[in-house]
Short mmCIF file of N, CA and C in Angstrom, two decimals:
data_model
loop_
_atom_site.label_atom_id
_atom_site.label_comp_id
_atom_site.label_asym_id
_atom_site.label_seq_id
_atom_site.Cartn_x
_atom_site.Cartn_y
_atom_site.Cartn_z
N MET A 1 2.98 4.33 1.67
CA MET A 1 1.67 4.90 1.37
C MET A 1 0.63 3.78 1.34
N ARG A 2 -0.50 4.03 1.96
CA ARG A 2 -1.58 3.04 1.98
C ARG A 2 -2.24 2.93 0.61
N LYS A 3 -2.87 1.78 0.36
CA LYS A 3 -3.56 1.57 -0.91
C LYS A 3 -5.07 1.63 -0.69
N LEU A 4 -5.78 2.13 -1.70
CA LEU A 4 -7.24 2.05 -1.73
C LEU A 4 -7.62 0.85 -2.58
N VAL A 5 -8.32 -0.10 -1.96
CA VAL A 5 -8.66 -1.38 -2.59
C VAL A 5 -10.17 -1.49 -2.73
N VAL A 6 -10.63 -1.86 -3.91
CA VAL A 6 -12.04 -2.18 -4.13
C VAL A 6 -12.18 -3.69 -4.05
N PHE A 7 -13.06 -4.17 -3.16
CA PHE A 7 -13.31 -5.61 -3.01
C PHE A 7 -14.78 -5.87 -3.30
N LEU A 8 -15.04 -6.58 -4.42
CA LEU A 8 -16.41 -6.87 -4.84
C LEU A 8 -16.53 -8.30 -5.35
N HIS A 9 -17.75 -8.82 -5.29
CA HIS A 9 -18.10 -10.11 -5.88
C HIS A 9 -18.84 -9.84 -7.19
N SER A 10 -18.49 -10.59 -8.23
CA SER A 10 -19.09 -10.38 -9.55
C SER A 10 -19.57 -11.70 -10.14
N SER A 11 -20.60 -11.60 -10.96
CA SER A 11 -21.01 -12.75 -11.77
C SER A 11 -20.04 -12.85 -12.95
N LEU A 12 -20.04 -13.98 -13.62
CA LEU A 12 -19.15 -14.16 -14.78
C LEU A 12 -19.44 -13.14 -15.87
N ASP A 13 -20.71 -12.71 -15.99
CA ASP A 13 -21.04 -11.72 -17.01
C ASP A 13 -20.91 -10.28 -16.50
N GLY A 14 -20.26 -10.11 -15.35
CA GLY A 14 -19.83 -8.78 -14.94
C GLY A 14 -20.79 -7.94 -14.13
N PHE A 15 -21.67 -8.58 -13.36
CA PHE A 15 -22.59 -7.82 -12.51
C PHE A 15 -22.29 -8.06 -11.04
N VAL A 16 -22.41 -6.99 -10.23
CA VAL A 16 -22.15 -7.11 -8.79
C VAL A 16 -23.43 -7.28 -7.98
N GLU A 17 -24.55 -7.02 -8.60
CA GLU A 17 -25.85 -7.34 -8.00
C GLU A 17 -26.85 -7.54 -9.12
N GLY A 18 -27.88 -8.31 -8.83
CA GLY A 18 -28.88 -8.60 -9.84
C GLY A 18 -29.86 -7.45 -10.02
N SER A 19 -30.86 -7.67 -10.84
CA SER A 19 -31.80 -6.61 -11.21
C SER A 19 -32.73 -6.22 -10.06
N GLN A 20 -32.78 -7.01 -8.98
CA GLN A 20 -33.67 -6.70 -7.86
C GLN A 20 -33.04 -5.75 -6.85
N GLY A 21 -31.78 -5.35 -7.06
CA GLY A 21 -31.17 -4.36 -6.17
C GLY A 21 -30.06 -4.92 -5.31
N ALA A 22 -29.72 -4.16 -4.27
CA ALA A 22 -28.51 -4.39 -3.47
C ALA A 22 -28.39 -5.79 -2.88
N MET A 23 -29.44 -6.39 -2.47
CA MET A 23 -29.33 -7.72 -1.87
C MET A 23 -29.64 -8.86 -2.84
N ASP A 24 -29.71 -8.56 -4.10
CA ASP A 24 -29.91 -9.59 -5.13
C ASP A 24 -28.53 -10.18 -5.47
N ILE A 25 -28.00 -10.97 -4.52
CA ILE A 25 -26.64 -11.51 -4.64
C ILE A 25 -26.59 -13.00 -4.31
N ASP A 26 -27.73 -13.67 -4.37
CA ASP A 26 -27.74 -15.10 -4.01
C ASP A 26 -27.02 -15.98 -5.02
N TRP A 27 -26.58 -15.40 -6.13
CA TRP A 27 -25.83 -16.13 -7.15
C TRP A 27 -24.34 -16.24 -6.79
N ILE A 28 -23.87 -15.51 -5.78
CA ILE A 28 -22.46 -15.57 -5.40
C ILE A 28 -22.14 -16.97 -4.89
N ALA A 29 -21.08 -17.57 -5.42
CA ALA A 29 -20.68 -18.94 -5.04
C ALA A 29 -19.98 -18.90 -3.68
N TYR A 30 -20.70 -18.41 -2.67
CA TYR A 30 -20.09 -18.19 -1.35
C TYR A 30 -20.04 -19.48 -0.57
N ASN A 31 -18.83 -19.86 -0.20
CA ASN A 31 -18.62 -21.06 0.61
C ASN A 31 -17.34 -20.82 1.42
N ASN A 32 -16.80 -21.88 2.03
CA ASN A 32 -15.60 -21.72 2.87
C ASN A 32 -14.42 -21.14 2.09
N GLU A 33 -14.29 -21.53 0.82
CA GLU A 33 -13.17 -21.01 0.03
C GLU A 33 -13.28 -19.50 -0.17
N LEU A 34 -14.47 -19.01 -0.50
CA LEU A 34 -14.65 -17.57 -0.66
C LEU A 34 -14.56 -16.85 0.68
N GLU A 35 -15.02 -17.48 1.75
CA GLU A 35 -14.84 -16.91 3.09
C GLU A 35 -13.36 -16.71 3.38
N ASN A 36 -12.56 -17.73 3.09
CA ASN A 36 -11.12 -17.64 3.34
C ASN A 36 -10.47 -16.57 2.48
N PHE A 37 -10.88 -16.46 1.22
CA PHE A 37 -10.35 -15.42 0.34
C PHE A 37 -10.70 -14.04 0.89
N ALA A 38 -11.96 -13.87 1.31
CA ALA A 38 -12.39 -12.59 1.90
C ALA A 38 -11.59 -12.28 3.15
N ASP A 39 -11.35 -13.29 3.98
CA ASP A 39 -10.54 -13.08 5.20
C ASP A 39 -9.14 -12.62 4.85
N GLU A 40 -8.55 -13.22 3.81
CA GLU A 40 -7.20 -12.81 3.38
C GLU A 40 -7.20 -11.35 2.91
N VAL A 41 -8.22 -10.98 2.16
CA VAL A 41 -8.33 -9.60 1.68
C VAL A 41 -8.43 -8.64 2.87
N LEU A 42 -9.29 -8.97 3.83
CA LEU A 42 -9.55 -8.06 4.93
C LEU A 42 -8.40 -8.01 5.93
N GLN A 43 -7.56 -9.04 5.98
CA GLN A 43 -6.39 -9.00 6.87
C GLN A 43 -5.39 -7.93 6.44
N THR A 44 -5.47 -7.48 5.20
CA THR A 44 -4.54 -6.45 4.72
C THR A 44 -5.09 -5.05 4.97
N ALA A 45 -6.30 -4.94 5.55
CA ALA A 45 -6.95 -3.64 5.71
C ALA A 45 -7.21 -3.32 7.18
N ASP A 46 -7.16 -2.03 7.49
CA ASP A 46 -7.57 -1.59 8.83
C ASP A 46 -8.60 -0.46 8.76
N THR A 47 -9.07 -0.16 7.55
CA THR A 47 -10.07 0.89 7.36
C THR A 47 -11.02 0.46 6.25
N ILE A 48 -12.32 0.66 6.48
CA ILE A 48 -13.36 0.43 5.48
C ILE A 48 -13.92 1.78 5.07
N VAL A 49 -14.20 1.95 3.78
CA VAL A 49 -14.92 3.13 3.33
C VAL A 49 -16.21 2.67 2.63
N TRP A 50 -17.29 3.38 2.94
CA TRP A 50 -18.61 3.07 2.40
C TRP A 50 -19.34 4.33 2.01
N GLY A 51 -20.32 4.15 1.15
CA GLY A 51 -21.34 5.17 0.93
C GLY A 51 -22.46 4.93 1.94
N ARG A 52 -23.45 5.81 1.91
CA ARG A 52 -24.53 5.77 2.91
C ARG A 52 -25.32 4.46 2.89
N LYS A 53 -25.78 4.03 1.71
CA LYS A 53 -26.66 2.86 1.66
C LYS A 53 -25.96 1.60 2.18
N THR A 54 -24.72 1.39 1.79
CA THR A 54 -24.00 0.20 2.26
C THR A 54 -23.76 0.29 3.76
N TYR A 55 -23.39 1.46 4.24
CA TYR A 55 -23.21 1.63 5.69
C TYR A 55 -24.49 1.24 6.44
N GLU A 56 -25.62 1.75 5.99
CA GLU A 56 -26.89 1.46 6.68
C GLU A 56 -27.22 -0.02 6.65
N MET A 57 -27.01 -0.67 5.48
CA MET A 57 -27.27 -2.11 5.38
C MET A 57 -26.32 -2.91 6.28
N MET A 58 -25.04 -2.58 6.22
CA MET A 58 -24.05 -3.29 7.03
C MET A 58 -24.31 -3.10 8.52
N TYR A 59 -24.61 -1.87 8.92
CA TYR A 59 -24.88 -1.58 10.32
C TYR A 59 -26.11 -2.36 10.81
N ASP A 60 -27.18 -2.34 10.01
CA ASP A 60 -28.41 -3.05 10.39
C ASP A 60 -28.17 -4.54 10.60
N TYR A 61 -27.30 -5.12 9.80
CA TYR A 61 -27.05 -6.56 9.92
C TYR A 61 -25.93 -6.89 10.90
N TRP A 62 -24.71 -6.38 10.64
CA TRP A 62 -23.53 -6.84 11.38
C TRP A 62 -23.51 -6.40 12.83
N SER A 63 -24.15 -5.29 13.16
CA SER A 63 -24.14 -4.85 14.56
C SER A 63 -24.98 -5.77 15.45
N THR A 64 -25.80 -6.63 14.84
CA THR A 64 -26.64 -7.55 15.62
C THR A 64 -26.04 -8.96 15.74
N VAL A 65 -25.04 -9.26 14.92
CA VAL A 65 -24.53 -10.63 14.84
C VAL A 65 -23.86 -11.09 16.14
N LEU A 66 -23.13 -10.20 16.80
CA LEU A 66 -22.41 -10.61 18.02
C LEU A 66 -23.34 -11.11 19.11
N SER A 67 -24.59 -10.69 19.09
CA SER A 67 -25.56 -11.17 20.09
C SER A 67 -26.49 -12.25 19.54
N ASP A 68 -26.21 -12.73 18.33
CA ASP A 68 -27.05 -13.75 17.69
C ASP A 68 -26.55 -15.14 18.07
N LYS A 69 -27.36 -15.88 18.81
CA LYS A 69 -26.98 -17.23 19.27
C LYS A 69 -26.80 -18.22 18.11
N HIS A 70 -27.38 -17.90 16.96
CA HIS A 70 -27.33 -18.82 15.82
C HIS A 70 -26.24 -18.46 14.81
N ALA A 71 -25.47 -17.42 15.08
CA ALA A 71 -24.42 -17.01 14.15
C ALA A 71 -23.31 -18.06 14.11
N SER A 72 -22.75 -18.26 12.92
CA SER A 72 -21.66 -19.23 12.77
C SER A 72 -20.37 -18.63 13.34
N GLU A 73 -19.38 -19.48 13.51
CA GLU A 73 -18.08 -19.02 14.00
C GLU A 73 -17.49 -17.97 13.07
N HIS A 74 -17.60 -18.20 11.77
CA HIS A 74 -17.07 -17.24 10.80
C HIS A 74 -17.82 -15.91 10.88
N GLU A 75 -19.15 -15.96 11.00
CA GLU A 75 -19.93 -14.73 11.13
C GLU A 75 -19.53 -13.95 12.38
N LEU A 76 -19.33 -14.66 13.48
CA LEU A 76 -18.93 -13.99 14.73
C LEU A 76 -17.55 -13.35 14.60
N LYS A 77 -16.63 -14.05 13.96
CA LYS A 77 -15.28 -13.51 13.76
C LYS A 77 -15.33 -12.26 12.89
N HIS A 78 -16.11 -12.33 11.81
CA HIS A 78 -16.21 -11.18 10.92
C HIS A 78 -16.92 -10.01 11.62
N ALA A 79 -17.97 -10.32 12.38
CA ALA A 79 -18.71 -9.27 13.09
C ALA A 79 -17.81 -8.56 14.09
N LYS A 80 -16.94 -9.30 14.76
CA LYS A 80 -16.01 -8.69 15.72
C LYS A 80 -15.01 -7.80 14.98
N TRP A 81 -14.51 -8.28 13.84
CA TRP A 81 -13.57 -7.49 13.06
C TRP A 81 -14.22 -6.19 12.58
N ILE A 82 -15.41 -6.32 12.01
CA ILE A 82 -16.08 -5.16 11.43
C ILE A 82 -16.52 -4.17 12.51
N GLU A 83 -16.81 -4.67 13.69
CA GLU A 83 -17.17 -3.80 14.82
C GLU A 83 -15.99 -2.90 15.20
N ASN A 84 -14.78 -3.43 15.14
CA ASN A 84 -13.62 -2.72 15.65
C ASN A 84 -12.81 -1.98 14.60
N VAL A 85 -12.93 -2.36 13.34
CA VAL A 85 -12.15 -1.70 12.29
C VAL A 85 -12.65 -0.26 12.12
N GLU A 86 -11.76 0.63 11.66
CA GLU A 86 -12.19 2.00 11.37
C GLU A 86 -13.12 1.99 10.17
N LYS A 87 -14.25 2.68 10.30
CA LYS A 87 -15.24 2.77 9.25
C LYS A 87 -15.44 4.24 8.90
N VAL A 88 -15.19 4.60 7.64
CA VAL A 88 -15.35 5.97 7.19
C VAL A 88 -16.50 5.98 6.19
N ILE A 89 -17.54 6.75 6.52
CA ILE A 89 -18.74 6.78 5.70
C ILE A 89 -18.81 8.13 4.99
N PHE A 90 -18.96 8.08 3.67
CA PHE A 90 -19.04 9.28 2.86
C PHE A 90 -20.50 9.49 2.48
N SER A 91 -21.10 10.56 2.99
CA SER A 91 -22.50 10.82 2.72
C SER A 91 -22.83 12.28 2.96
N LYS A 92 -23.54 12.88 2.02
CA LYS A 92 -24.06 14.24 2.22
C LYS A 92 -25.38 14.19 2.97
N ALA A 93 -26.08 13.06 2.90
CA ALA A 93 -27.42 12.95 3.48
C ALA A 93 -27.41 12.67 4.98
N LEU A 94 -26.44 11.89 5.45
CA LEU A 94 -26.39 11.56 6.88
C LEU A 94 -25.89 12.74 7.71
N ASN A 95 -26.37 12.83 8.93
CA ASN A 95 -25.89 13.85 9.85
C ASN A 95 -24.99 13.27 10.92
N SER A 96 -25.08 11.95 11.13
CA SER A 96 -24.21 11.29 12.10
C SER A 96 -24.15 9.80 11.78
N VAL A 97 -23.13 9.14 12.33
CA VAL A 97 -23.01 7.68 12.24
C VAL A 97 -22.78 7.17 13.66
N ASP A 98 -23.45 6.08 13.99
CA ASP A 98 -23.48 5.62 15.38
C ASP A 98 -22.64 4.38 15.65
N TRP A 99 -22.22 3.69 14.61
CA TRP A 99 -21.49 2.44 14.81
C TRP A 99 -20.13 2.72 15.44
N HIS A 100 -19.70 1.83 16.31
CA HIS A 100 -18.40 1.96 16.98
C HIS A 100 -17.29 2.19 15.95
N ASN A 101 -16.40 3.12 16.25
CA ASN A 101 -15.21 3.40 15.44
C ASN A 101 -15.57 3.86 14.02
N SER A 102 -16.67 4.62 13.90
CA SER A 102 -17.10 5.15 12.61
C SER A 102 -16.99 6.67 12.62
N ARG A 103 -16.75 7.21 11.43
CA ARG A 103 -16.80 8.67 11.30
C ARG A 103 -17.40 9.02 9.95
N LEU A 104 -17.99 10.19 9.90
CA LEU A 104 -18.71 10.66 8.72
C LEU A 104 -17.90 11.73 8.01
N VAL A 105 -17.84 11.62 6.68
CA VAL A 105 -17.22 12.65 5.85
C VAL A 105 -18.30 13.11 4.87
N LYS A 106 -18.59 14.41 4.87
CA LYS A 106 -19.70 14.94 4.08
C LYS A 106 -19.26 15.59 2.76
N LYS A 107 -17.96 15.90 2.62
CA LYS A 107 -17.53 16.57 1.39
C LYS A 107 -16.06 16.27 1.12
N ASN A 108 -15.60 16.69 -0.05
CA ASN A 108 -14.20 16.54 -0.45
C ASN A 108 -13.73 15.08 -0.41
N VAL A 109 -14.47 14.20 -1.07
CA VAL A 109 -14.16 12.77 -1.05
C VAL A 109 -12.73 12.51 -1.51
N LYS A 110 -12.37 13.02 -2.66
CA LYS A 110 -11.04 12.74 -3.21
C LYS A 110 -9.95 13.22 -2.26
N ASP A 111 -10.07 14.44 -1.77
CA ASP A 111 -9.06 14.99 -0.86
C ASP A 111 -8.95 14.14 0.41
N GLU A 112 -10.09 13.69 0.94
CA GLU A 112 -10.07 12.89 2.17
C GLU A 112 -9.42 11.53 1.93
N ILE A 113 -9.74 10.89 0.81
CA ILE A 113 -9.13 9.59 0.50
C ILE A 113 -7.62 9.76 0.32
N ILE A 114 -7.20 10.78 -0.39
CA ILE A 114 -5.76 11.02 -0.59
C ILE A 114 -5.09 11.26 0.76
N ARG A 115 -5.73 12.02 1.64
CA ARG A 115 -5.19 12.27 2.98
C ARG A 115 -5.05 10.96 3.76
N MET A 116 -6.09 10.12 3.70
CA MET A 116 -6.07 8.83 4.39
C MET A 116 -4.96 7.93 3.84
N LYS A 117 -4.76 7.95 2.53
CA LYS A 117 -3.72 7.11 1.91
C LYS A 117 -2.32 7.52 2.37
N GLN A 118 -2.15 8.77 2.75
CA GLN A 118 -0.84 9.25 3.16
C GLN A 118 -0.55 8.97 4.64
N GLN A 119 -1.55 8.51 5.38
CA GLN A 119 -1.35 8.18 6.79
C GLN A 119 -0.72 6.80 6.93
N GLU A 120 -0.16 6.55 8.11
CA GLU A 120 0.36 5.22 8.42
C GLU A 120 -0.81 4.24 8.54
N GLY A 121 -0.58 2.99 8.19
CA GLY A 121 -1.62 1.98 8.37
C GLY A 121 -1.64 0.96 7.26
N LYS A 122 -2.63 0.10 7.35
CA LYS A 122 -2.85 -0.93 6.34
C LYS A 122 -3.72 -0.38 5.23
N ASP A 123 -4.17 -1.26 4.34
CA ASP A 123 -5.01 -0.85 3.22
C ASP A 123 -6.33 -0.25 3.69
N ILE A 124 -6.90 0.55 2.80
CA ILE A 124 -8.25 1.10 2.95
C ILE A 124 -9.09 0.33 1.95
N VAL A 125 -10.17 -0.30 2.39
CA VAL A 125 -10.93 -1.17 1.48
C VAL A 125 -12.37 -0.68 1.33
N VAL A 126 -12.81 -0.64 0.07
CA VAL A 126 -14.22 -0.44 -0.24
C VAL A 126 -14.83 -1.83 -0.18
N LEU A 127 -15.55 -2.12 0.88
CA LEU A 127 -16.11 -3.46 1.13
C LEU A 127 -17.56 -3.45 0.67
N GLY A 128 -17.81 -4.03 -0.51
CA GLY A 128 -19.14 -3.88 -1.08
C GLY A 128 -19.24 -2.45 -1.60
N SER A 129 -20.40 -1.82 -1.42
CA SER A 129 -20.59 -0.42 -1.80
C SER A 129 -20.21 -0.18 -3.27
N PRO A 130 -20.79 -0.94 -4.21
CA PRO A 130 -20.37 -0.84 -5.60
C PRO A 130 -20.60 0.54 -6.23
N ARG A 131 -21.67 1.24 -5.85
CA ARG A 131 -21.91 2.56 -6.43
C ARG A 131 -20.85 3.55 -5.97
N PHE A 132 -20.47 3.45 -4.70
CA PHE A 132 -19.40 4.31 -4.19
C PHE A 132 -18.07 3.92 -4.85
N ALA A 133 -17.87 2.62 -5.06
CA ALA A 133 -16.65 2.15 -5.75
C ALA A 133 -16.59 2.74 -7.16
N HIS A 134 -17.74 2.77 -7.86
CA HIS A 134 -17.77 3.38 -9.21
C HIS A 134 -17.33 4.84 -9.14
N TYR A 135 -17.82 5.55 -8.14
CA TYR A 135 -17.46 6.96 -7.99
C TYR A 135 -15.95 7.11 -7.76
N LEU A 136 -15.39 6.26 -6.89
CA LEU A 136 -13.96 6.33 -6.62
C LEU A 136 -13.13 5.96 -7.86
N MET A 137 -13.64 5.03 -8.66
CA MET A 137 -12.96 4.68 -9.91
C MET A 137 -12.93 5.90 -10.84
N GLN A 138 -14.04 6.64 -10.91
CA GLN A 138 -14.09 7.83 -11.75
C GLN A 138 -13.12 8.90 -11.26
N LEU A 139 -12.87 8.95 -9.95
CA LEU A 139 -11.91 9.90 -9.40
C LEU A 139 -10.47 9.46 -9.64
N ASP A 140 -10.29 8.23 -10.14
CA ASP A 140 -8.98 7.69 -10.48
C ASP A 140 -8.06 7.59 -9.26
N ILE A 141 -8.61 7.08 -8.14
CA ILE A 141 -7.81 6.96 -6.92
C ILE A 141 -7.76 5.52 -6.39
N VAL A 142 -8.30 4.56 -7.14
CA VAL A 142 -8.26 3.16 -6.72
C VAL A 142 -6.91 2.57 -7.10
N ASP A 143 -6.27 1.86 -6.17
CA ASP A 143 -4.95 1.26 -6.41
C ASP A 143 -5.03 -0.22 -6.76
N GLU A 144 -5.97 -0.94 -6.16
CA GLU A 144 -6.10 -2.39 -6.41
C GLU A 144 -7.56 -2.79 -6.48
N TYR A 145 -7.80 -3.85 -7.25
CA TYR A 145 -9.12 -4.46 -7.36
C TYR A 145 -8.98 -5.90 -6.90
N LYS A 146 -9.74 -6.27 -5.88
CA LYS A 146 -9.78 -7.66 -5.41
C LYS A 146 -11.20 -8.13 -5.67
N ILE A 147 -11.33 -9.02 -6.65
CA ILE A 147 -12.62 -9.39 -7.20
C ILE A 147 -12.79 -10.90 -7.14
N THR A 148 -13.98 -11.35 -6.73
CA THR A 148 -14.31 -12.76 -6.93
C THR A 148 -15.28 -12.84 -8.09
N ILE A 149 -15.11 -13.85 -8.91
CA ILE A 149 -16.00 -14.08 -10.06
C ILE A 149 -16.70 -15.41 -9.83
N SER A 150 -18.03 -15.37 -9.73
CA SER A 150 -18.81 -16.60 -9.56
C SER A 150 -19.22 -17.15 -10.92
N PRO A 151 -19.25 -18.48 -11.06
CA PRO A 151 -19.54 -19.10 -12.35
C PRO A 151 -21.04 -19.09 -12.66
N THR A 152 -21.61 -17.88 -12.73
CA THR A 152 -23.04 -17.72 -12.97
C THR A 152 -23.24 -16.53 -13.90
N LEU A 153 -24.15 -16.69 -14.85
CA LEU A 153 -24.57 -15.58 -15.72
C LEU A 153 -25.92 -15.11 -15.22
N ILE A 154 -26.05 -13.82 -14.91
CA ILE A 154 -27.33 -13.33 -14.39
C ILE A 154 -28.05 -12.41 -15.37
N GLY A 155 -27.40 -12.02 -16.45
CA GLY A 155 -28.08 -11.32 -17.52
C GLY A 155 -28.23 -9.82 -17.37
N LYS A 156 -28.56 -9.35 -16.18
CA LYS A 156 -28.70 -7.92 -15.99
C LYS A 156 -28.55 -7.58 -14.51
N GLY A 157 -28.29 -6.32 -14.26
CA GLY A 157 -28.08 -5.85 -12.90
C GLY A 157 -27.12 -4.68 -12.90
N LEU A 158 -26.42 -4.48 -11.78
CA LEU A 158 -25.45 -3.39 -11.66
C LEU A 158 -24.09 -3.89 -12.12
N PRO A 159 -23.49 -3.24 -13.13
CA PRO A 159 -22.20 -3.71 -13.65
C PRO A 159 -21.07 -3.55 -12.65
N LEU A 160 -20.08 -4.42 -12.75
CA LEU A 160 -18.87 -4.33 -11.94
C LEU A 160 -18.16 -3.02 -12.23
N PHE A 161 -18.05 -2.65 -13.49
CA PHE A 161 -17.43 -1.39 -13.90
C PHE A 161 -18.44 -0.60 -14.71
N GLN A 162 -18.46 0.71 -14.46
CA GLN A 162 -19.32 1.55 -15.29
C GLN A 162 -18.77 2.97 -15.30
N ASN A 163 -19.06 3.66 -16.38
CA ASN A 163 -18.60 5.04 -16.57
C ASN A 163 -17.08 5.17 -16.51
N ILE A 164 -16.38 4.18 -17.05
CA ILE A 164 -14.93 4.28 -17.20
C ILE A 164 -14.70 5.02 -18.52
N HIS A 165 -14.09 6.19 -18.45
CA HIS A 165 -13.95 7.03 -19.63
C HIS A 165 -12.55 7.02 -20.23
N GLU A 166 -11.60 6.50 -19.46
CA GLU A 166 -10.23 6.40 -19.98
C GLU A 166 -9.72 4.98 -19.71
N ARG A 167 -8.83 4.56 -20.54
CA ARG A 167 -8.23 3.25 -20.40
C ARG A 167 -7.46 3.16 -19.08
N VAL A 168 -7.63 2.03 -18.39
CA VAL A 168 -6.93 1.77 -17.13
C VAL A 168 -6.18 0.46 -17.28
N GLU A 169 -4.88 0.50 -17.17
CA GLU A 169 -4.05 -0.70 -17.29
C GLU A 169 -3.92 -1.35 -15.92
N LEU A 170 -4.06 -2.66 -15.88
CA LEU A 170 -3.97 -3.40 -14.63
C LEU A 170 -2.95 -4.53 -14.76
N LYS A 171 -2.34 -4.86 -13.62
CA LYS A 171 -1.40 -5.97 -13.56
C LYS A 171 -1.97 -7.03 -12.63
N LEU A 172 -2.05 -8.28 -13.09
CA LEU A 172 -2.55 -9.36 -12.26
C LEU A 172 -1.50 -9.72 -11.22
N LEU A 173 -1.84 -9.57 -9.95
CA LEU A 173 -0.93 -9.91 -8.86
C LEU A 173 -1.13 -11.33 -8.36
N ASP A 174 -2.39 -11.80 -8.39
CA ASP A 174 -2.68 -13.14 -7.88
C ASP A 174 -4.01 -13.61 -8.43
N SER A 175 -4.12 -14.91 -8.59
CA SER A 175 -5.40 -15.51 -8.99
C SER A 175 -5.55 -16.85 -8.31
N LYS A 176 -6.77 -17.14 -7.92
CA LYS A 176 -7.07 -18.42 -7.28
C LYS A 176 -8.30 -19.01 -7.95
N THR A 177 -8.28 -20.31 -8.15
CA THR A 177 -9.43 -21.02 -8.67
C THR A 177 -9.98 -21.89 -7.55
N PHE A 178 -11.28 -21.80 -7.32
CA PHE A 178 -11.91 -22.54 -6.23
C PHE A 178 -12.68 -23.74 -6.77
N LYS A 179 -12.90 -24.72 -5.92
CA LYS A 179 -13.60 -25.95 -6.34
C LYS A 179 -14.98 -25.66 -6.88
N SER A 180 -15.61 -24.57 -6.42
CA SER A 180 -16.94 -24.20 -6.90
C SER A 180 -16.92 -23.70 -8.33
N GLY A 181 -15.71 -23.42 -8.85
CA GLY A 181 -15.59 -22.81 -10.17
C GLY A 181 -15.42 -21.31 -10.09
N ALA A 182 -15.53 -20.76 -8.89
CA ALA A 182 -15.32 -19.31 -8.70
C ALA A 182 -13.84 -18.98 -8.80
N LEU A 183 -13.55 -17.72 -9.06
CA LEU A 183 -12.18 -17.23 -9.14
C LEU A 183 -11.99 -16.10 -8.12
N GLY A 184 -10.79 -15.99 -7.60
CA GLY A 184 -10.39 -14.85 -6.79
C GLY A 184 -9.26 -14.16 -7.53
N LEU A 185 -9.44 -12.89 -7.85
CA LEU A 185 -8.47 -12.16 -8.66
C LEU A 185 -8.01 -10.90 -7.94
N ILE A 186 -6.72 -10.62 -8.02
CA ILE A 186 -6.18 -9.39 -7.44
C ILE A 186 -5.39 -8.67 -8.53
N TYR A 187 -5.87 -7.47 -8.85
CA TYR A 187 -5.23 -6.63 -9.86
C TYR A 187 -4.74 -5.33 -9.24
N GLN A 188 -3.58 -4.91 -9.69
CA GLN A 188 -3.01 -3.63 -9.28
C GLN A 188 -3.08 -2.67 -10.46
N LYS A 189 -3.47 -1.44 -10.18
CA LYS A 189 -3.49 -0.43 -11.23
C LYS A 189 -2.04 -0.04 -11.57
N ILE A 190 -1.75 -0.03 -12.85
CA ILE A 190 -0.42 0.40 -13.30
C ILE A 190 -0.43 1.92 -13.38
N LYS A 191 0.52 2.54 -12.70
CA LYS A 191 0.58 4.01 -12.68
C LYS A 191 0.86 4.53 -14.09
N LYS A 192 0.19 5.60 -14.42
CA LYS A 192 0.40 6.24 -15.73
C LYS A 192 1.77 6.91 -15.76
N LYS A 193 2.44 6.77 -16.88
CA LYS A 193 3.73 7.45 -17.04
C LYS A 193 3.46 8.92 -17.35
N ARG A 194 4.22 9.75 -16.72
CA ARG A 194 4.00 11.20 -16.91
C ARG A 194 4.93 11.74 -17.94
#
């Protein structure tokens, strides 16, 4: 069975974006080490799931990188991967999605994710899209959390976790400490005993 993985970057005080909104993320200690960690995370996945806003932001940026003469080698590699990976966008507002290998799901989010998890393949990853990740957490269908923690306090913004109404037990599968002081953490949700 495939796993649903949430992959997000967080500040030490637990925010995934600053108070200025979705692109208020310049505090992330992003360097070669975090690039490599992100690459390791994405090598385990063959499907991305997003909400509408993240899809639109990602499409606007990454679909242009392959033709950008100034893009770095890492950006080009990631742009090629993201161009070809399956992208499933969950949105009631959109009527179509145009990016290569993308499809739109307008309803029954939980049922669709469960159906996808039962198919053959690699992990399904929520890449960014923190608000959609919060929704999936509330549906109690997330299997793993792959989180980077940057050594920065930003004081306010969008929390890494919100509206968690029941206790969720996690098992640490792996942790990495980077020279920048950032951490890479991988947690697996412990299944509830019935």
